[in-house]
Structure formats: structure tokens, C-alpha cells
Coordinates of C-alpha atoms in Angstrom, one line a residue:
M1 CA -8.0 -30.3 4.7
I2 CA -10.5 -30.0 1.9
R3 CA -13.7 -28.1 2.6
I4 CA -16.8 -30.1 3.0
A5 CA -19.3 -30.8 0.2
P6 CA -23.0 -30.0 0.9
V7 CA -24.0 -33.2 2.8
G8 CA -20.7 -33.1 4.7
R9 CA -21.2 -29.4 5.5
A10 CA -24.6 -30.2 7.0
L11 CA -23.1 -32.9 9.2
A12 CA -20.3 -30.5 10.1
V13 CA -22.6 -27.7 11.3
V14 CA -24.6 -30.2 13.3
A15 CA -21.4 -31.5 14.9
A16 CA -20.2 -28.0 15.6
T17 CA -23.2 -27.3 17.9
S18 CA -21.5 -29.6 20.4
L19 CA -18.4 -27.5 20.4
A20 CA -17.9 -24.6 22.8
L21 CA -15.0 -22.3 23.1
T22 CA -14.1 -20.4 26.3
A23 CA -13.3 -16.9 25.3
C24 CA -10.2 -15.3 26.8
G25 CA -10.5 -11.7 28.1
G26 CA -9.4 -9.1 25.6
G27 CA -7.3 -6.1 26.5
G28 CA -9.0 -2.9 27.4
G29 CA -9.6 0.1 25.3
D30 CA -11.4 -1.5 22.3
T31 CA -14.9 -1.9 23.5
A32 CA -17.5 -3.3 21.1
T33 CA -20.2 -1.0 19.9
Q34 CA -23.8 -2.3 20.2
T35 CA -26.8 -1.1 18.3
S36 CA -29.4 -2.4 20.7
P37 CA -29.3 -2.6 24.5
S38 CA -27.7 -5.7 26.0
S39 CA -25.7 -6.5 29.1
A40 CA -22.2 -7.6 28.3
A41 CA -21.4 -11.2 29.3
P42 CA -18.2 -11.9 31.2
A43 CA -15.3 -12.3 28.9
S44 CA -14.7 -15.9 30.2
S45 CA -18.2 -17.2 29.3
A46 CA -18.6 -19.6 26.5
P47 CA -20.9 -18.6 23.6
A48 CA -24.3 -20.2 23.4
A49 CA -24.4 -23.3 21.2
K50 CA -28.2 -22.7 20.5
G51 CA -30.0 -19.7 19.3
D52 CA -31.9 -17.5 21.8
G53 CA -34.4 -16.1 19.3
T54 CA -32.5 -12.9 18.6
L55 CA -30.1 -12.7 15.7
T56 CA -27.0 -11.2 17.1
L57 CA -24.3 -10.1 14.6
G58 CA -20.7 -9.0 15.2
T59 CA -18.5 -7.2 12.8
L60 CA -14.7 -7.8 12.6
L61 CA -13.7 -5.1 10.2
P62 CA -10.7 -2.8 10.0
Q63 CA -10.8 0.4 12.0
T64 CA -7.0 0.4 12.2
G65 CA -4.1 -1.3 10.4
S66 CA -3.0 -1.8 6.8
L67 CA -6.6 -2.1 5.4
A68 CA -8.2 0.6 7.5
Q69 CA -9.4 2.4 4.3
L70 CA -11.7 -0.5 3.7
G71 CA -13.4 -0.2 7.1
P72 CA -15.8 2.7 6.5
P73 CA -17.6 1.4 3.4
E74 CA -17.8 -2.1 4.9
F75 CA -19.3 -0.9 8.2
A76 CA -21.7 1.3 6.2
G77 CA -22.8 -1.7 4.1
V78 CA -23.6 -3.8 7.3
D79 CA -25.3 -0.8 9.0
L80 CA -27.5 -0.1 6.0
A81 CA -28.6 -3.8 5.8
V82 CA -29.3 -4.0 9.6
K83 CA -31.3 -0.7 9.3
E84 CA -33.5 -2.1 6.5
I85 CA -33.9 -5.5 8.1
N86 CA -35.1 -3.9 11.3
E87 CA -37.4 -1.5 9.5
A88 CA -38.9 -4.6 7.8
G89 CA -39.7 -6.2 11.1
G90 CA -36.4 -7.8 12.0
V91 CA -35.5 -11.4 12.0
L92 CA -37.7 -14.0 13.7
G93 CA -39.9 -11.1 14.7
K94 CA -37.2 -9.3 16.7
P95 CA -34.7 -6.5 15.9
V96 CA -31.2 -7.6 14.9
T97 CA -28.6 -6.8 17.5
K98 CA -25.1 -5.8 16.3
Y99 CA -21.7 -5.3 17.9
D100 CA -18.8 -3.6 16.0
T101 CA -15.1 -4.4 16.6
D102 CA -11.8 -3.7 15.0
S103 CA -9.9 -6.5 13.1
G104 CA -6.6 -4.6 12.9
D105 CA -4.1 -6.5 10.9
T106 CA -1.6 -9.3 11.3
S107 CA 0.9 -7.1 13.0
T108 CA -1.2 -7.0 16.1
N109 CA -3.4 -9.3 18.2
I110 CA -6.4 -7.0 17.9
A111 CA -8.5 -9.5 15.8
S112 CA -8.2 -12.3 18.4
Q113 CA -9.2 -10.0 21.2
S114 CA -12.1 -8.7 19.2
V115 CA -13.3 -12.2 18.5
D116 CA -13.2 -13.0 22.2
K117 CA -15.4 -10.0 22.9
L118 CA -17.9 -10.9 20.2
L119 CA -18.1 -14.5 21.4
A120 CA -18.7 -13.3 25.0
Q121 CA -21.6 -11.3 23.6
K122 CA -23.0 -14.6 22.2
V123 CA -23.0 -13.5 18.6
D124 CA -24.5 -15.9 16.0
A125 CA -22.5 -14.7 13.1
I126 CA -19.4 -12.6 12.6
I127 CA -19.0 -10.4 9.5
G128 CA -15.3 -10.1 8.6
A129 CA -12.4 -10.0 8.5
A130 CA -11.3 -7.9 5.5
S131 CA -7.8 -9.4 5.4
S132 CA -7.6 -13.1 4.5
S133 CA -4.6 -13.5 6.8
V134 CA -6.5 -12.1 9.7
S135 CA -9.5 -14.4 9.0
L136 CA -7.1 -17.4 8.8
S137 CA -5.7 -16.4 12.2
V138 CA -9.2 -16.5 13.9
I139 CA -11.3 -18.9 11.9
D140 CA -10.7 -21.8 14.3
K141 CA -11.8 -19.8 17.2
I142 CA -15.0 -18.6 15.5
T143 CA -16.1 -21.7 13.8
G144 CA -15.1 -23.9 16.8
A145 CA -17.7 -21.9 18.8
G146 CA -20.4 -22.9 16.3
V147 CA -20.5 -19.3 14.9
V148 CA -20.8 -18.4 11.2
Q149 CA -17.8 -16.4 9.9
F150 CA -18.9 -14.5 6.8
S151 CA -16.3 -12.3 5.0
P152 CA -17.2 -9.6 2.5
A153 CA -13.6 -9.1 1.3
N154 CA -11.5 -12.3 1.8
T155 CA -10.1 -13.5 -1.5
S156 CA -7.3 -15.9 -0.5
N157 CA -7.6 -19.3 -2.3
E158 CA -6.5 -20.9 0.9
L159 CA -9.9 -20.2 2.5
T160 CA -11.6 -22.4 -0.1
T161 CA -10.0 -25.5 1.4
V162 CA -9.6 -24.6 5.0
N163 CA -11.2 -26.8 7.7
D164 CA -14.0 -24.4 8.6
R165 CA -16.6 -26.9 9.9
G166 CA -18.9 -25.7 7.1
L167 CA -19.3 -22.3 8.8
F168 CA -17.2 -19.9 6.6
F169 CA -18.7 -18.1 3.7
R170 CA -17.7 -15.0 1.6
T171 CA -19.3 -12.7 -1.0
A172 CA -15.9 -11.8 -2.5
P173 CA -14.5 -14.3 -5.1
P174 CA -11.3 -16.2 -4.5
D175 CA -8.1 -14.8 -6.0
K176 CA -7.9 -17.4 -8.7
L177 CA -10.6 -15.4 -10.6
Q178 CA -9.0 -12.0 -10.0
G179 CA -5.6 -13.5 -10.8
R180 CA -6.9 -14.8 -14.1
V181 CA -8.5 -11.5 -15.1
L182 CA -5.3 -9.5 -14.0
G183 CA -3.0 -11.9 -15.8
D184 CA -5.1 -11.7 -19.0
L185 CA -5.1 -7.9 -18.8
V186 CA -1.3 -7.7 -18.4
V187 CA -0.8 -10.0 -21.5
S188 CA -3.4 -8.4 -23.6
D189 CA -1.8 -5.0 -23.0
G190 CA 1.3 -6.3 -24.8
N191 CA 3.5 -7.2 -21.9
D192 CA 5.5 -10.3 -22.8
T193 CA 7.9 -9.7 -19.9
V194 CA 6.5 -9.1 -16.4
G195 CA 7.8 -8.4 -13.0
I196 CA 5.8 -9.1 -9.8
L197 CA 6.2 -7.4 -6.4
A198 CA 3.9 -9.2 -3.9
M199 CA 3.5 -9.0 -0.2
Q200 CA 4.5 -12.2 1.5
D201 CA 1.2 -13.6 3.0
S202 CA -1.6 -15.8 1.9
Y203 CA -3.2 -13.0 -0.1
G204 CA -0.1 -11.8 -1.8
T205 CA 1.5 -15.1 -2.7
G206 CA -1.8 -16.7 -3.7
L207 CA -2.6 -13.9 -6.1
A208 CA 0.9 -13.8 -7.4
D209 CA 0.8 -17.5 -8.1
Q210 CA -2.4 -17.2 -10.2
V211 CA -1.1 -14.1 -12.1
T212 CA 2.2 -16.0 -12.9
Q213 CA 0.3 -19.0 -14.2
T214 CA -2.1 -16.9 -16.3
V215 CA 0.7 -14.7 -17.8
T216 CA 2.7 -17.9 -18.6
D217 CA -0.3 -19.6 -20.2
G218 CA -0.9 -16.5 -22.2
G219 CA 2.5 -16.6 -23.8
G220 CA 4.2 -14.1 -21.5
E221 CA 7.1 -14.6 -19.1
V222 CA 7.4 -13.5 -15.5
V223 CA 11.1 -12.6 -15.6
E224 CA 11.3 -11.7 -11.9
R225 CA 9.0 -12.2 -8.9
V226 CA 9.8 -10.8 -5.5
D227 CA 7.7 -11.8 -2.4
Y228 CA 8.6 -9.1 0.1
D229 CA 8.1 -8.5 3.8
P230 CA 5.3 -5.8 4.0
K231 CA 6.7 -4.6 7.3
A232 CA 10.1 -3.8 5.8
A233 CA 11.4 -0.3 6.3
D234 CA 13.0 -0.2 2.9
F235 CA 12.1 -1.8 -0.5
S236 CA 15.1 -0.7 -2.5
A237 CA 16.7 -4.2 -2.8
D238 CA 13.3 -5.7 -3.8
V239 CA 12.8 -3.1 -6.5
A240 CA 16.4 -3.4 -7.7
K241 CA 15.7 -7.1 -8.5
I242 CA 12.8 -6.0 -10.8
K243 CA 14.9 -3.3 -12.4
A244 CA 17.7 -5.8 -13.2
K245 CA 15.3 -7.7 -15.5
N246 CA 13.7 -4.6 -17.0
P247 CA 10.1 -6.0 -17.5
K248 CA 7.6 -4.3 -19.7
G249 CA 4.8 -4.7 -17.1
I250 CA 5.1 -4.6 -13.3
V251 CA 2.4 -6.1 -11.1
L252 CA 2.1 -4.7 -7.5
I253 CA 0.3 -6.9 -5.0
G254 CA 0.0 -5.5 -1.5
F255 CA -1.7 -3.2 0.9
E256 CA -0.8 0.3 2.2
E257 CA 3.0 -0.4 2.0
T258 CA 2.6 -0.2 -1.8
T259 CA 3.0 3.6 -1.2
K260 CA 6.7 3.0 -0.3
V261 CA 7.1 0.5 -3.2
V262 CA 5.8 3.0 -5.7
Q263 CA 8.2 5.7 -4.3
E264 CA 11.1 3.3 -4.8
L265 CA 10.0 2.4 -8.3
V266 CA 10.0 6.1 -9.2
K267 CA 13.3 6.6 -7.5
Q268 CA 14.9 3.8 -9.5
G269 CA 13.5 5.0 -12.8
L270 CA 10.8 2.4 -13.2
T271 CA 8.1 5.0 -13.7
S272 CA 4.6 4.2 -15.0
D273 CA 5.2 6.0 -18.3
K274 CA 8.1 3.7 -19.1
H275 CA 6.7 0.5 -17.6
K276 CA 3.0 -0.5 -17.3
W277 CA 2.0 -0.8 -13.7
Y278 CA -0.9 -3.0 -12.4
M279 CA -2.5 -3.1 -9.0
V280 CA -5.1 -5.1 -7.1
D281 CA -7.9 -4.6 -4.6
G282 CA -5.5 -4.4 -1.7
N283 CA -3.8 -1.3 -2.9
L284 CA -6.0 0.3 -5.6
S285 CA -7.8 2.7 -3.3
N286 CA -4.8 3.9 -1.5
E287 CA -5.4 7.5 -0.4
N288 CA -1.7 8.1 0.1
F289 CA -1.3 8.1 -3.7
L290 CA -3.1 11.5 -3.7
K291 CA 0.0 13.0 -2.1
F292 CA 2.2 12.0 -5.1
P293 CA 3.1 14.5 -7.9
K294 CA 0.4 14.6 -10.5
G295 CA 0.8 12.0 -13.2
T296 CA 2.7 9.5 -11.0
L297 CA -0.1 6.9 -11.6
D298 CA -1.5 8.2 -14.8
G299 CA -2.7 5.2 -16.9
V300 CA -2.0 2.6 -14.2
K301 CA -4.6 -0.2 -14.2
G302 CA -5.9 -2.4 -11.4
T303 CA -8.5 -5.1 -10.7
Y304 CA -11.2 -5.1 -8.0
P305 CA -13.6 -7.9 -7.3
G306 CA -17.3 -7.1 -7.4
A307 CA -19.9 -5.4 -9.5
A308 CA -20.4 -1.7 -9.6
A309 CA -22.3 -0.2 -6.6
P310 CA -25.5 1.3 -8.1
D311 CA -26.0 5.0 -7.6
E312 CA -29.1 4.5 -5.5
F313 CA -27.2 2.2 -3.2
R314 CA -24.4 4.7 -2.9
K315 CA -26.9 7.4 -1.9
K316 CA -28.2 5.1 0.8
L317 CA -24.7 4.5 2.1
L318 CA -24.1 8.2 2.3
G319 CA -27.2 8.4 4.5
I320 CA -25.3 6.0 6.9
N321 CA -21.9 7.7 6.6
K322 CA -21.9 11.0 4.8
D323 CA -18.0 11.1 4.7
L324 CA -17.7 8.0 2.4
K325 CA -15.6 8.7 -0.7
D326 CA -15.0 5.1 -1.9
Y327 CA -17.2 2.1 -1.8
P328 CA -15.0 -1.0 -1.9
Y329 CA -16.7 -4.1 -0.5
A330 CA -19.7 -2.1 0.7
S331 CA -22.0 -4.1 -1.6
E332 CA -20.5 -7.4 -0.4
S333 CA -20.9 -6.4 3.3
Y334 CA -24.5 -5.4 2.7
D335 CA -25.2 -8.7 0.9
A336 CA -23.4 -10.8 3.6
T337 CA -25.7 -9.2 6.3
N338 CA -28.9 -9.8 4.3
L339 CA -27.9 -13.4 3.5
I340 CA -27.3 -14.2 7.1
A341 CA -30.6 -12.7 8.1
L342 CA -32.5 -14.6 5.4
A343 CA -30.8 -17.9 6.3
A344 CA -31.9 -17.4 9.9
E345 CA -35.5 -16.7 8.6
A346 CA -35.3 -19.9 6.4
A347 CA -34.0 -21.9 9.3
K348 CA -36.5 -20.4 11.8
S349 CA -33.4 -20.2 14.1
D350 CA -30.7 -17.7 14.9
A351 CA -28.2 -20.5 15.8
G352 CA -25.0 -20.2 13.8
T353 CA -25.0 -23.8 12.7
D354 CA -28.6 -23.5 11.5
I355 CA -27.9 -20.3 9.6
A356 CA -24.9 -22.0 7.9
A357 CA -27.1 -24.9 6.8
K358 CA -29.4 -22.6 5.0
L359 CA -27.0 -20.1 3.4
I360 CA -26.5 -22.0 0.2
E361 CA -30.2 -22.6 -0.1
V362 CA -31.2 -19.0 0.1
S363 CA -28.6 -18.0 -2.5
K364 CA -29.9 -19.9 -5.5
T365 CA -32.5 -22.1 -7.2
G366 CA -35.5 -20.3 -5.8
E367 CA -37.7 -17.3 -6.7
K368 CA -35.4 -14.3 -7.3
C369 CA -35.6 -11.4 -4.9
K370 CA -33.3 -8.4 -4.3
N371 CA -33.7 -7.2 -0.7
F372 CA -34.5 -8.5 2.7
K373 CA -38.2 -7.5 2.9
E374 CA -39.0 -8.9 -0.5
C375 CA -37.1 -12.2 0.2
A376 CA -38.5 -12.5 3.8
D377 CA -42.0 -12.1 2.5
L378 CA -41.5 -14.9 0.1
L379 CA -40.1 -17.2 2.8
K380 CA -43.1 -16.4 5.0
A381 CA -45.3 -17.5 2.1
G382 CA -43.5 -20.8 2.1
K383 CA -41.5 -20.2 -1.1
D384 CA -37.8 -21.0 -1.8
I385 CA -35.8 -17.9 -2.6
D386 CA -32.8 -16.9 -4.7
Y387 CA -31.3 -13.7 -3.3
D388 CA -29.6 -11.6 -6.0
G389 CA -27.7 -8.9 -4.2
V390 CA -26.1 -5.6 -5.0
S391 CA -22.7 -7.2 -5.5
G392 CA -24.1 -9.8 -7.9
P393 CA -26.0 -13.1 -8.0
V394 CA -24.1 -14.5 -5.0
E395 CA -24.8 -18.2 -5.7
F396 CA -22.7 -20.2 -3.2
N397 CA -20.9 -23.4 -4.2
E398 CA -20.3 -26.2 -1.8
A399 CA -17.2 -24.4 -0.5
G400 CA -19.1 -21.3 0.6
D401 CA -17.5 -19.3 -2.3
P402 CA -19.6 -17.3 -4.8
A403 CA -19.7 -19.6 -7.9
V404 CA -19.9 -16.7 -10.3
A405 CA -18.4 -13.2 -9.8
S406 CA -17.4 -10.0 -11.6
I407 CA -14.0 -8.3 -11.5
G408 CA -13.8 -4.6 -12.4
I409 CA -10.8 -3.2 -14.3
Y410 CA -10.0 0.4 -13.1
Q411 CA -7.6 3.0 -14.4
Y412 CA -6.0 5.9 -12.8
G413 CA -6.0 9.5 -14.2
K414 CA -3.4 12.2 -14.0
D415 CA -4.6 13.3 -10.5
N416 CA -3.7 9.8 -9.1
T417 CA -7.3 8.8 -8.5
Y418 CA -9.0 5.9 -10.1
P419 CA -12.6 6.3 -11.4
A420 CA -15.7 5.5 -9.3
K421 CA -16.8 3.1 -12.0
A422 CA -14.7 0.5 -13.7
V423 CA -13.5 0.9 -17.2
E424 CA -14.6 -2.7 -17.9
Y425 CA -16.1 -5.6 -16.0
K426 CA -15.1 -9.2 -16.5
N427 CA -17.5 -12.0 -15.4
G428 CA -16.2 -15.4 -14.7
N429 CA -16.9 -18.8 -13.2
I430 CA -14.8 -19.5 -10.0
S431 CA -14.2 -23.1 -11.2
G432 CA -13.5 -22.0 -14.8

């Protein structure tokens, strides 16, 4: 079902207030972490359809699973925003309350259990998940409860057209933009024959489709594409199919299982000094690569959505989590939190449906501002605002996607680490 245009989205969020979802009790052991005192509601209680005057946020971000490496910077981005919001007086005159939960990955039911817990706490908005497939597995439960779901990292094209009742937003651009930038990069590097190894899920196949189209449009040929099972114990047969076609360029689209794929590529002689390798946001910051012999990934390039995190912002994040080494999607998480808070201020309500109705408005066509306090002061003065965040301008289109976004192109060195800053940034229109 096609996502709803602005008027339709408004009608949808109003209609969603009449919907309530009874949350099923989650299994023990994964308790939500709250940042302000609150008594836990019974797991069977339905979330409130109307706001109670306190903006309550939940995070559904990876503490475990195939994207666990993205969790720390995402949590830090949310925590920094909440800290600054509360220091500026909070939302609607009250401190923001936050509960943290684990999204896990699609191999478990952790995300569904976490959502149940957050809905039982009567959250107004949920920030997450990082994985598009995880979001797709819980979006009906979240939006059916009249709660905003706002992902800082979902890139699947499928989420543009999902029936979300006008309640799903994201600060990360859809894969069609990353796919275009990656495909153009592959072709411009002189690869007229290309092999693709992509994990078989909405993220992997969607991104592989766009790369295939862009490579083909650019005069190249995808001579072999393998959509593999990321849970497979062995990838020798998948890599052998690529080897049989001997492509100049090899695109790797996946998560942490890419470690095993790379090992198999090396084993079968498809090393990065003989074939040009390319990666994506799901596997670029894989710490397992540091265990490989030096030079294994030397010169390998990859794409990552989002603008560079400014140095000042990184210093603030380290004040939240001193152990941070990488910053993927920290900016997007920070901006998601601020936008939700500003939309609540603009709506004069913390109800999820009211927040959703104002998110597009606070993201564009008003007076520009760059942080919560600055923007909130403008709202209190009766002015329209245009929040320009750390991750970029974040101007939402009618689908809840950022209309314009940046994609960074990164390159590994001989020590198998990629630089903190991109070699180059490509800006593009999502509809372009």
C-alpha cells in the first residue's frame, strides 16, 4: 500500500488515535532502562491514545545481534539530545522520559518483546530500529497503537510505501540514493563487469536492485548476483558463483556475516588487490576486520548515508559514552530525538498522532535553527521553524523520508580500518 500524502497522512494520524493495541507480556531478562522515575504499567495494558503532558520516548536499538556495533553511537545520540532538551527546560514544560530496549535482529523475537514493554510504558514515540527488516516486523504493532516510529538508520525502499498510518519517519535516506551513489562509484572506477553478494532481506535485496540498475544504466554489466542466506554457516558456494564469472568489481551488501564472506573471497583468490571490493553501511564499520592480516581490505571502498559528524558533536558524544570509537547514525539519532521533541512543542501535545502531524512542518519552510533550545524559543515566539540538524537539512517529504541527503564514500587503509571522515560526499535528491 502506498504511503499517504500530506492530507492523507493527517487523516491517518487522526484515525490512528482511535486504535489501541493490547501489548503482550515480553519474556524476562530484558528490562527497559528509564531515565526518570516511573512506575511500570502492566504488560497487558493498552497504550494511551492521548498525551498525558509528558513526552515519553522509547528506544528500540541494537544491543545484541548482527547490528550491535551500531547501538552505542545511536544510544549516545539519543541520550545527548534528551540531556540537552531537559537542560533547556524539557518539552511542554516537563522533562522528557526515556526507556531503552534492545532491538536484537530478525533471528530472534527480541524486538517484538521490547515493543510490548515500551507500549506498556505508554511511550509517545519509539526511536528505532536500526535494521529495516526489524522495523518492518514491528511497524504494525507500533503505529497501530498510535505511536510514532522514527528510525535513525532504516534505509530499505520498502519502508517508503509501507502502510504506516502516517506515523513512520526516518532521518536516514532510502537505499535508492545509496544504491545510485554506490553504483556510480563502481562504474566510475572502471569496473565494466560486476559481481554482487547481497544478504537476502529487504535491505540487501533492495540495495542490490538499485546498484544493479545503476551499474547497468552506467554501461556496466552485473555478470553475477548472489542473494545469500546471512545465517548460512558456509559461503563457499556463493563465492564460487562470483569467481566463475571473474568480475572486475565485487559489491558486498550485508551485516556482520560479511566477515565470513570476506574470508571466503580471500580463500578462493578473489582478493581486494585483484578485484575491487565495495561495501555499504551495514558492513563498513565491522570491527572483525581488524583481526584480518594487514592489507586485506587496503583500498576497499564503501558508502555510508549521512553527513560527517562535526568534531564538536563527537566531543559531546564522548561525554555521554567515552568508549565510542565510531559514530555511525549518531547524528541521525540525535536529530530524530530533537525533531520529535520539537514536533511535540509545535503541536502543544505529546500524543504520538499529534507529533506525527507536525514533523514535516518543523523540518522545513520556516526560520532555520540548529538545536532544540534555539528552535523551541522560536516556536514559543509564535514562529515557524526549519530544523537543520547535525545529519543534514532533514526536510521530510510526504512519505516521511528525508527529501535530500548526503552519502559518504569511505576507503580502508592497510590496517583494515576506514577513516573517520569520508574521502568524498555525494549529495542527492531522494526522488532524483
